[in-house]
PDB file of C-alpha atoms in Angstrom:
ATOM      1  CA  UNK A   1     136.777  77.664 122.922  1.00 66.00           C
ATOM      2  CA  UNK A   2     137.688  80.064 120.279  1.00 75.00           C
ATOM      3  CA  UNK A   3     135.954  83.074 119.024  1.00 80.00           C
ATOM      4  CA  UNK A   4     137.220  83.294 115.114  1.00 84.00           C
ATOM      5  CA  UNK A   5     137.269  80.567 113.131  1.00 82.00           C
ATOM      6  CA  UNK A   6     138.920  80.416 110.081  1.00 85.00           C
ATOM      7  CA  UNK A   7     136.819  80.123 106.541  1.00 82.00           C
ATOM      8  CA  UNK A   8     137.959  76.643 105.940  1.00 84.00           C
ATOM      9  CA  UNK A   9     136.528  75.830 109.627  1.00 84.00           C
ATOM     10  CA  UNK A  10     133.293  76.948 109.091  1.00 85.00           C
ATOM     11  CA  UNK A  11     129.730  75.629 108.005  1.00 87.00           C
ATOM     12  CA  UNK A  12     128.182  76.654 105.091  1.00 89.00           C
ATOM     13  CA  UNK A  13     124.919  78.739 105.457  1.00 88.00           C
ATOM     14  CA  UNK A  14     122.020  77.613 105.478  1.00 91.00           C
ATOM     15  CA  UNK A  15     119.483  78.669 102.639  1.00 92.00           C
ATOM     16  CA  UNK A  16     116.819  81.057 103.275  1.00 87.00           C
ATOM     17  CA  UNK A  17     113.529  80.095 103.991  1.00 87.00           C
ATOM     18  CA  UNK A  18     110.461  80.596 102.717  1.00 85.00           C
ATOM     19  CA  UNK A  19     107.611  82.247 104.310  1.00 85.00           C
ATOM     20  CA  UNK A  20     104.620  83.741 103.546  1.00 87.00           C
ATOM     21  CA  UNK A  21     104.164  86.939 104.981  1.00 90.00           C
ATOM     22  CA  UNK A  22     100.807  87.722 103.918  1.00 93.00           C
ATOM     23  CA  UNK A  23      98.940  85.583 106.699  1.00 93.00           C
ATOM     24  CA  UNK A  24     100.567  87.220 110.066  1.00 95.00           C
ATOM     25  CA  UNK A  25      99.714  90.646 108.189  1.00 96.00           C
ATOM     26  CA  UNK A  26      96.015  90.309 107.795  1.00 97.00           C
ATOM     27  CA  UNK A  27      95.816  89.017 111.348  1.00 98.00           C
ATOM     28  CA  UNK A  28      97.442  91.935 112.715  1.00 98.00           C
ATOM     29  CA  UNK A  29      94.943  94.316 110.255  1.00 98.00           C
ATOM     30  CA  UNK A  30      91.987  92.505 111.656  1.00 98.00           C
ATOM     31  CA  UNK A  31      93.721  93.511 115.087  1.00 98.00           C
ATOM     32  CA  UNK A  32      93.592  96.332 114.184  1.00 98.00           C
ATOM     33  CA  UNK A  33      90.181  97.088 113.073  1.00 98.00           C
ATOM     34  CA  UNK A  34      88.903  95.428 115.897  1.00 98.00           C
ATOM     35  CA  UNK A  35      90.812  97.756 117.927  1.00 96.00           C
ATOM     36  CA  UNK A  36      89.098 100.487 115.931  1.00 96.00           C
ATOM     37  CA  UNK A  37      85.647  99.210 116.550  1.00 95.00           C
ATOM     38  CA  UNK A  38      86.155  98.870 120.508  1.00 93.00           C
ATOM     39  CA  UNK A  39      87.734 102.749 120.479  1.00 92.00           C
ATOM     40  CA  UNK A  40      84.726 103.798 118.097  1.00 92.00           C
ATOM     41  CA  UNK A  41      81.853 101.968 120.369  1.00 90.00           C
ATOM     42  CA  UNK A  42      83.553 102.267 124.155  1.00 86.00           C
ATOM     43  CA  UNK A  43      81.911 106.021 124.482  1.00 85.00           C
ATOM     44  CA  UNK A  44      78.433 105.493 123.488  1.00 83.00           C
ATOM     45  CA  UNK A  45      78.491 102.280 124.959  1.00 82.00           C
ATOM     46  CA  UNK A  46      80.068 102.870 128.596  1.00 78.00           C
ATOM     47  CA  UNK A  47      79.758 107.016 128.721  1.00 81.00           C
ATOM     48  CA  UNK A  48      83.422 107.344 129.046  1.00 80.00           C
ATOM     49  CA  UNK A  49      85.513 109.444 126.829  1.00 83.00           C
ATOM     50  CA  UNK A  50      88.877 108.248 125.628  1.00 82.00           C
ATOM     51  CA  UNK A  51      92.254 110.008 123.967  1.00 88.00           C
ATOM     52  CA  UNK A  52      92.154 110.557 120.807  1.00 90.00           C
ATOM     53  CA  UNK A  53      95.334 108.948 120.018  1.00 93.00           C
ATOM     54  CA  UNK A  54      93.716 105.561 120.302  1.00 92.00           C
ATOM     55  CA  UNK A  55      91.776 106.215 117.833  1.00 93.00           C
ATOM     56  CA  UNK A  56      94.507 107.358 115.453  1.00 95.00           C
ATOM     57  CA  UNK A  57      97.066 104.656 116.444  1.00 96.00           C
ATOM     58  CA  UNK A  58      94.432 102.036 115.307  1.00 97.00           C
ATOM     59  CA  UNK A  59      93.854 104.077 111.569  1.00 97.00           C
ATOM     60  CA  UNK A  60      97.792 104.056 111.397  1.00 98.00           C
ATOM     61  CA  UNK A  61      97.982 100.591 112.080  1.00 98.00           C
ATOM     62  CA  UNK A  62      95.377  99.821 109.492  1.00 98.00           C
ATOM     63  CA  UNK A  63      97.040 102.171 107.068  1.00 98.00           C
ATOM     64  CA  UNK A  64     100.776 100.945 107.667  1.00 98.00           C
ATOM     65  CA  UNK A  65      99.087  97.121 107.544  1.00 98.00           C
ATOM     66  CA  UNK A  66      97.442  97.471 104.131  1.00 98.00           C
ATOM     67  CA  UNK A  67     100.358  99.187 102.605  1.00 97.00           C
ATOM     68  CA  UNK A  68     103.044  96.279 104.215  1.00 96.00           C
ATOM     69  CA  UNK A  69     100.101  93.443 102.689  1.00 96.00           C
ATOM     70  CA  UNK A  70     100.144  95.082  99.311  1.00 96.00           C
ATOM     71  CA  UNK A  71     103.837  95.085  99.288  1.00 95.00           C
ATOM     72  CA  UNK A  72     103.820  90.950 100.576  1.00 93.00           C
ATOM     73  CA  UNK A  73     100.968  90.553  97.633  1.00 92.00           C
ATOM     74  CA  UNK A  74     102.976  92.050  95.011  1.00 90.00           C
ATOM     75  CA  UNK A  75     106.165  90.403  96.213  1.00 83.00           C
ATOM     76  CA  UNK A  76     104.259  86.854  96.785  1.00 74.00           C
ATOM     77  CA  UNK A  77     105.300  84.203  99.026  1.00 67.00           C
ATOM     78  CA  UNK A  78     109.237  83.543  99.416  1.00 61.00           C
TER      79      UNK A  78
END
């Protein structure tokens, strides 16, 4: 077995392929949201008092998601 081959040896590559990136986005934003629904309703609902940084990691995500699906939108499907 050999570790180098030379460029006559080798395969070509193989051509990108396309995805859509849009659809695994919005299922992560609607993740997301409902992750900032269950932070937002857990107190009231169950009297218990959680960290703050729940609450911001779910805005972030939804923040970071909308701007990485209006990047995918603009760039459409590849």
């Amino acid at each position: 077995m050999r570790l180098w081959l030379k460029p006559s040896e080798r395969r070509p590559n193989p051509e990108p392929v396309e995805t859509d990136d849009r659809k695994p986005l919005v299922v992560g934003l609607i993740a997301w949201m409902l992750g900032l629904i269950a932070v937002v309703a857990a107190p009231p609902l169950f009297g218990v008092e959680l960290p703050s940084m729940w609450l911001w990691s779910c805005i972030a995500g939804i923040v970071l998601g909308s701007l990485g699906l209006a990047n995918a939108q603009r760039r459409g499907p590849r």
